[in-house]
PDB file of N, CA and C in Angstrom:
ATOM      1  N   MET D 149    -196.620-155.335 158.754  1.00  0.00           N
ATOM      2  CA  MET D 149    -196.931-156.075 157.650  1.00  0.00           C
ATOM      3  C   MET D 149    -197.302-155.664 156.504  1.00  0.00           C
ATOM      4  N   LEU D 150    -197.416-155.065 155.821  1.00  0.00           N
ATOM      5  CA  LEU D 150    -197.733-154.445 154.211  1.00  0.00           C
ATOM      6  C   LEU D 150    -196.354-154.211 153.813  1.00  0.00           C
ATOM      7  N   LEU D 151    -195.027-153.731 154.859  1.00  0.00           N
ATOM      8  CA  LEU D 151    -194.050-153.141 154.804  1.00  0.00           C
ATOM      9  C   LEU D 151    -193.299-154.677 153.841  1.00  0.00           C
ATOM     10  N   GLU D 152    -193.072-155.755 155.179  1.00  0.00           N
ATOM     11  CA  GLU D 152    -192.713-156.573 154.620  1.00  0.00           C
ATOM     12  C   GLU D 152    -193.289-157.316 153.473  1.00  0.00           C
ATOM     13  N   ALA D 153    -194.281-157.352 153.963  1.00  0.00           N
ATOM     14  CA  ALA D 153    -195.247-158.053 151.939  1.00  0.00           C
ATOM     15  C   ALA D 153    -194.860-157.337 150.654  1.00  0.00           C
ATOM     16  N   LEU D 154    -194.768-155.631 150.729  1.00  0.00           N
ATOM     17  CA  LEU D 154    -193.965-155.376 149.256  1.00  0.00           C
ATOM     18  C   LEU D 154    -192.653-155.701 149.541  1.00  0.00           C
ATOM     19  N   SER D 155    -191.842-155.641 150.485  1.00  0.00           N
ATOM     20  CA  SER D 155    -190.250-155.627 150.351  1.00  0.00           C
ATOM     21  C   SER D 155    -190.326-157.617 149.865  1.00  0.00           C
ATOM     22  N   SER D 156    -191.124-157.819 150.406  1.00  0.00           N
ATOM     23  CA  SER D 156    -190.774-159.390 149.966  1.00  0.00           C
ATOM     24  C   SER D 156    -191.375-159.319 148.234  1.00  0.00           C
ATOM     25  N   ALA D 157    -192.632-158.790 148.550  1.00  0.00           N
ATOM     26  CA  ALA D 157    -192.709-159.104 146.601  1.00  0.00           C
ATOM     27  C   ALA D 157    -191.554-158.260 145.647  1.00  0.00           C
ATOM     28  N   ILE D 158    -191.449-157.680 145.971  1.00  0.00           N
ATOM     29  CA  ILE D 158    -190.438-156.922 145.096  1.00  0.00           C
ATOM     30  C   ILE D 158    -188.595-157.852 145.164  1.00  0.00           C
ATOM     31  N   LEU D 159    -188.066-158.395 146.465  1.00  0.00           N
ATOM     32  CA  LEU D 159    -187.632-158.998 146.239  1.00  0.00           C
ATOM     33  C   LEU D 159    -187.524-160.199 145.656  1.00  0.00           C
ATOM     34  N   GLY D 160    -188.809-160.659 145.836  1.00  0.00           N
ATOM     35  CA  GLY D 160    -189.183-162.203 144.744  1.00  0.00           C
ATOM     36  C   GLY D 160    -188.883-162.104 143.177  1.00  0.00           C
ATOM     37  N   LEU D 161    -189.557-160.438 143.110  1.00  0.00           N
ATOM     38  CA  LEU D 161    -189.613-160.563 141.178  1.00  0.00           C
ATOM     39  C   LEU D 161    -188.165-160.117 140.867  1.00  0.00           C
ATOM     40  N   ALA D 162    -187.492-159.444 141.621  1.00  0.00           N
ATOM     41  CA  ALA D 162    -185.938-159.213 141.191  1.00  0.00           C
ATOM     42  C   ALA D 162    -185.348-160.704 141.760  1.00  0.00           C
ATOM     43  N   LEU D 163    -184.698-161.075 142.149  1.00  0.00           N
ATOM     44  CA  LEU D 163    -184.362-162.697 141.335  1.00  0.00           C
ATOM     45  C   LEU D 163    -185.530-163.407 140.816  1.00  0.00           C
ATOM     46  N   ALA D 164    -186.334-163.391 140.860  1.00  0.00           N
ATOM     47  CA  ALA D 164    -186.904-163.825 139.641  1.00  0.00           C
ATOM     48  C   ALA D 164    -186.621-163.412 138.243  1.00  0.00           C
ATOM     49  N   TRP D 165    -186.665-161.992 137.881  1.00  0.00           N
ATOM     50  CA  TRP D 165    -185.755-161.598 137.116  1.00  0.00           C
ATOM     51  C   TRP D 165    -183.997-162.140 136.561  1.00  0.00           C
ATOM     52  N   ALA D 166    -183.895-161.730 138.191  1.00  0.00           N
ATOM     53  CA  ALA D 166    -182.201-162.498 137.774  1.00  0.00           C
ATOM     54  C   ALA D 166    -182.038-163.411 137.102  1.00  0.00           C
ATOM     55  N   ALA D 167    -182.935-164.760 137.719  1.00  0.00           N
ATOM     56  CA  ALA D 167    -182.807-165.798 137.150  1.00  0.00           C
ATOM     57  C   ALA D 167    -182.927-165.962 135.718  1.00  0.00           C
ATOM     58  N   THR D 168    -184.240-165.381 135.420  1.00  0.00           N
ATOM     59  CA  THR D 168    -184.615-165.566 133.974  1.00  0.00           C
ATOM     60  C   THR D 168    -183.291-164.674 132.868  1.00  0.00           C
ATOM     61  N   HIS D 169    -183.227-163.472 133.404  1.00  0.00           N
ATOM     62  CA  HIS D 169    -181.664-163.330 132.428  1.00  0.00           C
ATOM     63  C   HIS D 169    -180.649-163.570 132.489  1.00  0.00           C
ATOM     64  N   ARG D 170    -179.951-164.496 134.253  1.00  0.00           N
ATOM     65  CA  ARG D 170    -178.831-165.040 133.579  1.00  0.00           C
ATOM     66  C   ARG D 170    -179.085-166.401 133.082  1.00  0.00           C
ATOM     67  N   LEU D 171    -180.133-166.965 133.460  1.00  0.00           N
ATOM     68  CA  LEU D 171    -180.743-168.404 132.633  1.00  0.00           C
ATOM     69  C   LEU D 171    -181.695-168.505 131.755  1.00  0.00           C
ATOM     70  N   PRO D 172    -181.714-167.771 130.774  1.00  0.00           N
ATOM     71  CA  PRO D 172    -183.288-167.896 130.081  1.00  0.00           C
ATOM     72  C   PRO D 172    -183.327-169.187 129.245  1.00  0.00           C
ATOM     73  N   HIS D 173    -182.524-170.013 128.812  1.00  0.00           N
ATOM     74  CA  HIS D 173    -182.440-171.202 128.305  1.00  0.00           C
ATOM     75  C   HIS D 173    -183.159-172.589 129.089  1.00  0.00           C
ATOM     76  N   ARG D 174    -182.578-172.273 130.161  1.00  0.00           N
ATOM     77  CA  ARG D 174    -183.092-173.354 131.284  1.00  0.00           C
ATOM     78  C   ARG D 174    -184.320-173.361 132.436  1.00  0.00           C
ATOM     79  N   PHE D 175    -185.311-171.894 131.760  1.00  0.00           N
ATOM     80  CA  PHE D 175    -186.324-171.804 132.777  1.00  0.00           C
ATOM     81  C   PHE D 175    -187.703-171.811 131.327  1.00  0.00           C
ATOM     82  N   PRO D 176    -188.819-172.121 131.565  1.00  0.00           N
ATOM     83  CA  PRO D 176    -190.168-172.016 130.859  1.00  0.00           C
ATOM     84  C   PRO D 176    -190.597-170.742 130.685  1.00  0.00           C
ATOM     85  N   ALA D 177    -191.637-170.286 130.273  1.00  0.00           N
ATOM     86  CA  ALA D 177    -192.129-168.925 129.918  1.00  0.00           C
ATOM     87  C   ALA D 177    -192.109-167.782 130.770  1.00  0.00           C
ATOM     88  N   ARG D 178    -191.293-166.677 131.092  1.00  0.00           N
ATOM     89  CA  ARG D 178    -190.556-165.625 131.340  1.00  0.00           C
ATOM     90  C   ARG D 178    -191.894-165.158 132.598  1.00  0.00           C
ATOM     91  N   ALA D 179    -193.061-165.083 132.410  1.00  0.00           N
ATOM     92  CA  ALA D 179    -194.677-164.815 133.366  1.00  0.00           C
ATOM     93  C   ALA D 179    -194.482-165.936 133.872  1.00  0.00           C
ATOM     94  N   LEU D 180    -194.436-166.709 133.718  1.00  0.00           N
ATOM     95  CA  LEU D 180    -194.510-168.194 134.984  1.00  0.00           C
ATOM     96  C   LEU D 180    -193.524-168.086 135.926  1.00  0.00           C
ATOM     97  N   VAL D 181    -192.397-167.801 135.795  1.00  0.00           N
ATOM     98  CA  VAL D 181    -191.453-167.636 136.730  1.00  0.00           C
ATOM     99  C   VAL D 181    -191.020-166.341 137.834  1.00  0.00           C
ATOM    100  N   LEU D 182    -191.704-165.548 136.939  1.00  0.00           N
ATOM    101  CA  LEU D 182    -191.726-163.733 137.400  1.00  0.00           C
ATOM    102  C   LEU D 182    -192.876-164.153 138.520  1.00  0.00           C
ATOM    103  N   SER D 183    -194.267-164.831 138.257  1.00  0.00           N
ATOM    104  CA  SER D 183    -194.780-164.748 139.147  1.00  0.00           C
ATOM    105  C   SER D 183    -194.440-166.160 140.477  1.00  0.00           C
ATOM    106  N   THR D 184    -194.219-167.040 140.202  1.00  0.00           N
ATOM    107  CA  THR D 184    -193.503-168.014 140.763  1.00  0.00           C
ATOM    108  C   THR D 184    -192.383-167.203 142.233  1.00  0.00           C
ATOM    109  N   GLY D 185    -191.968-166.658 141.524  1.00  0.00           N
ATOM    110  CA  GLY D 185    -190.791-165.840 142.522  1.00  0.00           C
ATOM    111  C   GLY D 185    -191.688-164.904 143.309  1.00  0.00           C
ATOM    112  N   VAL D 186    -192.448-164.004 142.761  1.00  0.00           N
ATOM    113  CA  VAL D 186    -193.321-162.974 143.570  1.00  0.00           C
ATOM    114  C   VAL D 186    -194.129-164.273 144.769  1.00  0.00           C
ATOM    115  N   ALA D 187    -195.261-165.056 143.884  1.00  0.00           N
ATOM    116  CA  ALA D 187    -195.395-166.409 144.954  1.00  0.00           C
ATOM    117  C   ALA D 187    -194.860-166.920 146.110  1.00  0.00           C
ATOM    118  N   GLY D 188    -193.785-167.405 145.471  1.00  0.00           N
ATOM    119  CA  GLY D 188    -193.102-168.071 146.858  1.00  0.00           C
ATOM    120  C   GLY D 188    -192.420-166.704 147.704  1.00  0.00           C
ATOM    121  N   ALA D 189    -192.120-165.814 147.413  1.00  0.00           N
ATOM    122  CA  ALA D 189    -191.629-165.037 148.108  1.00  0.00           C
ATOM    123  C   ALA D 189    -192.542-164.459 149.193  1.00  0.00           C
ATOM    124  N   LEU D 190    -193.827-164.073 148.691  1.00  0.00           N
ATOM    125  CA  LEU D 190    -194.909-164.063 149.570  1.00  0.00           C
ATOM    126  C   LEU D 190    -195.159-164.701 150.924  1.00  0.00           C
ATOM    127  N   PHE D 191    -195.340-166.051 149.858  1.00  0.00           N
ATOM    128  CA  PHE D 191    -195.595-167.199 150.530  1.00  0.00           C
ATOM    129  C   PHE D 191    -194.201-167.432 152.065  1.00  0.00           C
ATOM    130  N   GLY D 192    -193.248-167.475 151.796  1.00  0.00           N
ATOM    131  CA  GLY D 192    -192.049-167.417 152.817  1.00  0.00           C
ATOM    132  C   GLY D 192    -192.328-166.187 153.674  1.00  0.00           C
ATOM    133  N   ALA D 193    -192.182-165.117 153.293  1.00  0.00           N
ATOM    134  CA  ALA D 193    -192.833-164.204 153.821  1.00  0.00           C
ATOM    135  C   ALA D 193    -194.079-164.237 155.314  1.00  0.00           C
ATOM    136  N   PHE D 194    -194.831-164.959 154.980  1.00  0.00           N
ATOM    137  CA  PHE D 194    -195.999-165.307 155.218  1.00  0.00           C
ATOM    138  C   PHE D 194    -195.566-166.022 156.623  1.00  0.00           C
ATOM    139  N   VAL D 195    -194.943-167.275 155.994  1.00  0.00           N
ATOM    140  CA  VAL D 195    -194.759-168.294 157.173  1.00  0.00           C
ATOM    141  C   VAL D 195    -193.532-167.779 157.776  1.00  0.00           C
ATOM    142  N   THR D 196    -193.096-167.405 157.765  1.00  0.00           N
ATOM    143  CA  THR D 196    -191.362-166.795 158.305  1.00  0.00           C
ATOM    144  C   THR D 196    -191.785-165.652 159.688  1.00  0.00           C
ATOM    145  N   HIS D 197    -193.274-164.836 158.903  1.00  0.00           N
ATOM    146  CA  HIS D 197    -193.970-163.837 159.807  1.00  0.00           C
ATOM    147  C   HIS D 197    -194.290-164.253 161.081  1.00  0.00           C
ATOM    148  N   THR D 198    -195.171-165.976 160.613  1.00  0.00           N
ATOM    149  CA  THR D 198    -196.275-166.477 161.574  1.00  0.00           C
ATOM    150  C   THR D 198    -195.347-167.050 162.420  1.00  0.00           C
ATOM    151  N   ALA D 199    -194.585-167.832 161.934  1.00  0.00           N
ATOM    152  CA  ALA D 199    -193.622-169.054 162.642  1.00  0.00           C
ATOM    153  C   ALA D 199    -192.735-168.183 163.516  1.00  0.00           C
ATOM    154  N   LEU D 200    -192.274-166.996 163.659  1.00  0.00           N
ATOM    155  CA  LEU D 200    -191.369-166.364 164.268  1.00  0.00           C
ATOM    156  C   LEU D 200    -192.343-164.843 165.455  1.00  0.00           C
ATOM    157  N   ASP D 201    -193.411-164.976 164.597  1.00  0.00           N
ATOM    158  CA  ASP D 201    -194.478-164.023 165.404  1.00  0.00           C
ATOM    159  C   ASP D 201    -194.237-162.733 165.262  1.00  0.00           C
ATOM    160  N   ALA D 202    -194.374-162.192 164.000  1.00  0.00           N
ATOM    161  CA  ALA D 202    -193.549-161.120 163.772  1.00  0.00           C
ATOM    162  C   ALA D 202    -192.276-160.494 164.130  1.00  0.00           C
ATOM    163  N   GLY D 203    -191.248-161.263 163.805  1.00  0.00           N
ATOM    164  CA  GLY D 203    -189.960-160.924 163.745  1.00  0.00           C
ATOM    165  C   GLY D 203    -189.936-159.966 162.821  1.00  0.00           C
ATOM    166  N   SER D 204    -187.823-159.921 163.197  1.00  0.00           N
ATOM    167  CA  SER D 204    -187.489-158.539 162.799  1.00  0.00           C
ATOM    168  C   SER D 204    -187.800-158.833 161.349  1.00  0.00           C
ATOM    169  N   LEU D 205    -187.599-157.410 160.065  1.00  0.00           N
ATOM    170  CA  LEU D 205    -187.921-157.351 158.981  1.00  0.00           C
ATOM    171  C   LEU D 205    -186.749-158.267 158.253  1.00  0.00           C
ATOM    172  N   LEU D 206    -185.903-158.508 158.222  1.00  0.00           N
ATOM    173  CA  LEU D 206    -184.831-158.966 158.271  1.00  0.00           C
ATOM    174  C   LEU D 206    -184.988-160.626 158.170  1.00  0.00           C
ATOM    175  N   THR D 207    -185.227-160.800 159.434  1.00  0.00           N
ATOM    176  CA  THR D 207    -185.164-162.873 159.167  1.00  0.00           C
ATOM    177  C   THR D 207    -186.819-162.883 158.302  1.00  0.00           C
ATOM    178  N   VAL D 208    -187.897-161.779 158.342  1.00  0.00           N
ATOM    179  CA  VAL D 208    -189.076-162.107 157.027  1.00  0.00           C
ATOM    180  C   VAL D 208    -188.622-162.264 155.881  1.00  0.00           C
ATOM    181  N   LEU D 209    -187.595-160.915 155.244  1.00  0.00           N
ATOM    182  CA  LEU D 209    -187.014-161.572 153.974  1.00  0.00           C
ATOM    183  C   LEU D 209    -186.015-162.659 153.807  1.00  0.00           C
ATOM    184  N   LEU D 210    -185.484-162.818 155.115  1.00  0.00           N
ATOM    185  CA  LEU D 210    -184.702-164.099 154.460  1.00  0.00           C
ATOM    186  C   LEU D 210    -185.432-164.723 154.591  1.00  0.00           C
ATOM    187  N   GLY D 211    -186.089-164.998 155.193  1.00  0.00           N
ATOM    188  CA  GLY D 211    -187.700-166.645 154.526  1.00  0.00           C
ATOM    189  C   GLY D 211    -188.130-166.158 153.637  1.00  0.00           C
ATOM    190  N   ALA D 212    -188.354-165.191 153.139  1.00  0.00           N
ATOM    191  CA  ALA D 212    -188.793-164.762 151.631  1.00  0.00           C
ATOM    192  C   ALA D 212    -187.985-165.554 150.749  1.00  0.00           C
ATOM    193  N   VAL D 213    -186.810-165.060 150.888  1.00  0.00           N
ATOM    194  CA  VAL D 213    -185.774-165.142 150.030  1.00  0.00           C
ATOM    195  C   VAL D 213    -185.235-167.082 149.958  1.00  0.00           C
ATOM    196  N   ILE D 214    -185.634-168.066 150.972  1.00  0.00           N
ATOM    197  CA  ILE D 214    -185.574-169.005 150.688  1.00  0.00           C
ATOM    198  C   ILE D 214    -186.262-169.910 150.047  1.00  0.00           C
ATOM    199  N   VAL D 215    -187.786-169.784 150.255  1.00  0.00           N
ATOM    200  CA  VAL D 215    -188.931-170.285 149.527  1.00  0.00           C
ATOM    201  C   VAL D 215    -188.858-169.610 147.893  1.00  0.00           C
ATOM    202  N   SER D 216    -188.770-168.486 148.411  1.00  0.00           N
ATOM    203  CA  SER D 216    -188.432-167.704 146.808  1.00  0.00           C
ATOM    204  C   SER D 216    -187.375-168.562 145.796  1.00  0.00           C
ATOM    205  N   VAL D 217    -185.855-169.024 146.237  1.00  0.00           N
ATOM    206  CA  VAL D 217    -185.452-169.786 145.751  1.00  0.00           C
ATOM    207  C   VAL D 217    -185.613-170.785 145.424  1.00  0.00           C
ATOM    208  N   ALA D 218    -186.048-171.363 146.504  1.00  0.00           N
ATOM    209  CA  ALA D 218    -186.439-172.892 146.441  1.00  0.00           C
ATOM    210  C   ALA D 218    -187.672-172.979 145.267  1.00  0.00           C
ATOM    211  N   SER D 219    -188.805-172.550 145.149  1.00  0.00           N
ATOM    212  CA  SER D 219    -189.253-172.394 143.690  1.00  0.00           C
ATOM    213  C   SER D 219    -189.372-172.162 142.738  1.00  0.00           C
ATOM    214  N   LEU D 220    -188.327-171.559 142.547  1.00  0.00           N
ATOM    215  CA  LEU D 220    -188.134-171.578 141.489  1.00  0.00           C
ATOM    216  C   LEU D 220    -186.784-172.516 140.660  1.00  0.00           C
ATOM    217  N   SER D 221    -186.421-172.939 141.931  1.00  0.00           N
ATOM    218  CA  SER D 221    -185.051-174.018 141.832  1.00  0.00           C
ATOM    219  C   SER D 221    -186.363-175.579 141.071  1.00  0.00           C
ATOM    220  N   LEU D 222    -187.557-175.196 141.407  1.00  0.00           N
ATOM    221  CA  LEU D 222    -188.456-176.512 140.900  1.00  0.00           C
ATOM    222  C   LEU D 222    -188.378-175.901 139.150  1.00  0.00           C
ATOM    223  N   LEU D 223    -188.643-174.773 139.009  1.00  0.00           N
ATOM    224  CA  LEU D 223    -188.848-174.741 137.409  1.00  0.00           C
ATOM    225  C   LEU D 223    -187.943-174.956 136.757  1.00  0.00           C
ATOM    226  N   LEU D 224    -186.649-174.887 137.025  1.00  0.00           N
ATOM    227  CA  LEU D 224    -185.470-175.407 136.106  1.00  0.00           C
ATOM    228  C   LEU D 224    -185.371-176.583 135.694  1.00  0.00           C
ATOM    229  N   ARG D 225    -185.295-176.391 134.264  1.00  0.00           N
ATOM    230  CA  ARG D 225    -185.180-177.708 133.198  1.00  0.00           C
ATOM    231  C   ARG D 225    -183.591-178.058 132.779  1.00  0.00           C
ATOM    232  N   PRO D 226    -183.149-179.138 132.738  1.00  0.00           N
ATOM    233  CA  PRO D 226    -181.643-179.874 132.667  1.00  0.00           C
ATOM    234  C   PRO D 226    -181.007-178.826 131.822  1.00  0.00           C
ATOM    235  N   ALA D 227    -179.862-178.710 131.609  1.00  0.00           N
ATOM    236  CA  ALA D 227    -179.038-178.324 131.123  1.00  0.00           C
ATOM    237  C   ALA D 227    -178.657-178.147 129.648  1.00  0.00           C
ATOM    238  N   GLY D 228    -178.550-179.566 129.062  1.00  0.00           N
ATOM    239  CA  GLY D 228    -177.955-180.190 127.925  1.00  0.00           C
ATOM    240  C   GLY D 228    -179.635-181.079 127.743  1.00  0.00           C
ATOM    241  N   SER D 229    -178.876-181.469 126.538  1.00  0.00           N
ATOM    242  CA  SER D 229    -179.921-182.491 126.120  1.00  0.00           C
ATOM    243  C   SER D 229    -179.951-183.726 126.515  1.00  0.00           C
ATOM    244  N   LEU D 230    -180.741-184.519 126.569  1.00  0.00           N
ATOM    245  CA  LEU D 230    -180.872-185.651 127.889  1.00  0.00           C
ATOM    246  C   LEU D 230    -180.981-186.793 126.144  1.00  0.00           C
ATOM    247  N   ARG D 231    -179.665-187.737 126.391  1.00  0.00           N
ATOM    248  CA  ARG D 231    -179.935-189.019 125.225  1.00  0.00           C
ATOM    249  C   ARG D 231    -181.037-189.903 126.350  1.00  0.00           C
ATOM    250  N   ARG D 232    -181.766-190.107 125.653  1.00  0.00           N
ATOM    251  CA  ARG D 232    -182.653-190.959 126.264  1.00  0.00           C
ATOM    252  C   ARG D 232    -182.599-192.470 125.286  1.00  0.00           C
ATOM    253  N   ARG D 233    -182.313-193.665 125.984  1.00  0.00           N
ATOM    254  CA  ARG D 233    -182.102-195.037 124.946  1.00  0.00           C
ATOM    255  C   ARG D 233    -183.404-196.070 125.193  1.00  0.00           C
ATOM    256  N   SER D 234    -183.876-196.403 124.981  1.00  0.00           N
ATOM    257  CA  SER D 234    -184.810-197.296 125.222  1.00  0.00           C
ATOM    258  C   SER D 234    -183.908-198.537 125.662  1.00  0.00           C
ATOM    259  N   ALA D 235    -185.437-199.005 126.769  1.00  0.00           N
ATOM    260  CA  ALA D 235    -184.607-200.212 127.318  1.00  0.00           C
ATOM    261  C   ALA D 235    -184.491-201.467 126.117  1.00  0.00           C
ATOM    262  N   THR D 236    -184.526-201.434 124.739  1.00  0.00           N
ATOM    263  CA  THR D 236    -184.565-202.698 124.458  1.00  0.00           C
ATOM    264  C   THR D 236    -183.473-202.313 123.584  1.00  0.00           C
ATOM    265  N   ALA D 237    -182.931-201.258 123.495  1.00  0.00           N
ATOM    266  CA  ALA D 237    -182.020-200.999 122.696  1.00  0.00           C
ATOM    267  C   ALA D 237    -180.509-201.493 123.237  1.00  0.00           C
TER     268      ALA D 237
END
């Protein structure tokens, strides 16, 4: 269990770092992104471990990656500047 938690936290941190390194202009503050990646990975590992009743390490890490990527995707900003027109214009 400790190995799963440590591995998923490192994996979430690596995913979040890669996301901020690849797309720095589309994410908010780096500390928020890094903590969200780790928290998402730990939560994903917990849910997968609970649902599969201590399945293999690979499946737990896969669940951690899925939830971490999903939580990081919620932080993404739109790519370009949005031109919003008022309803009266």
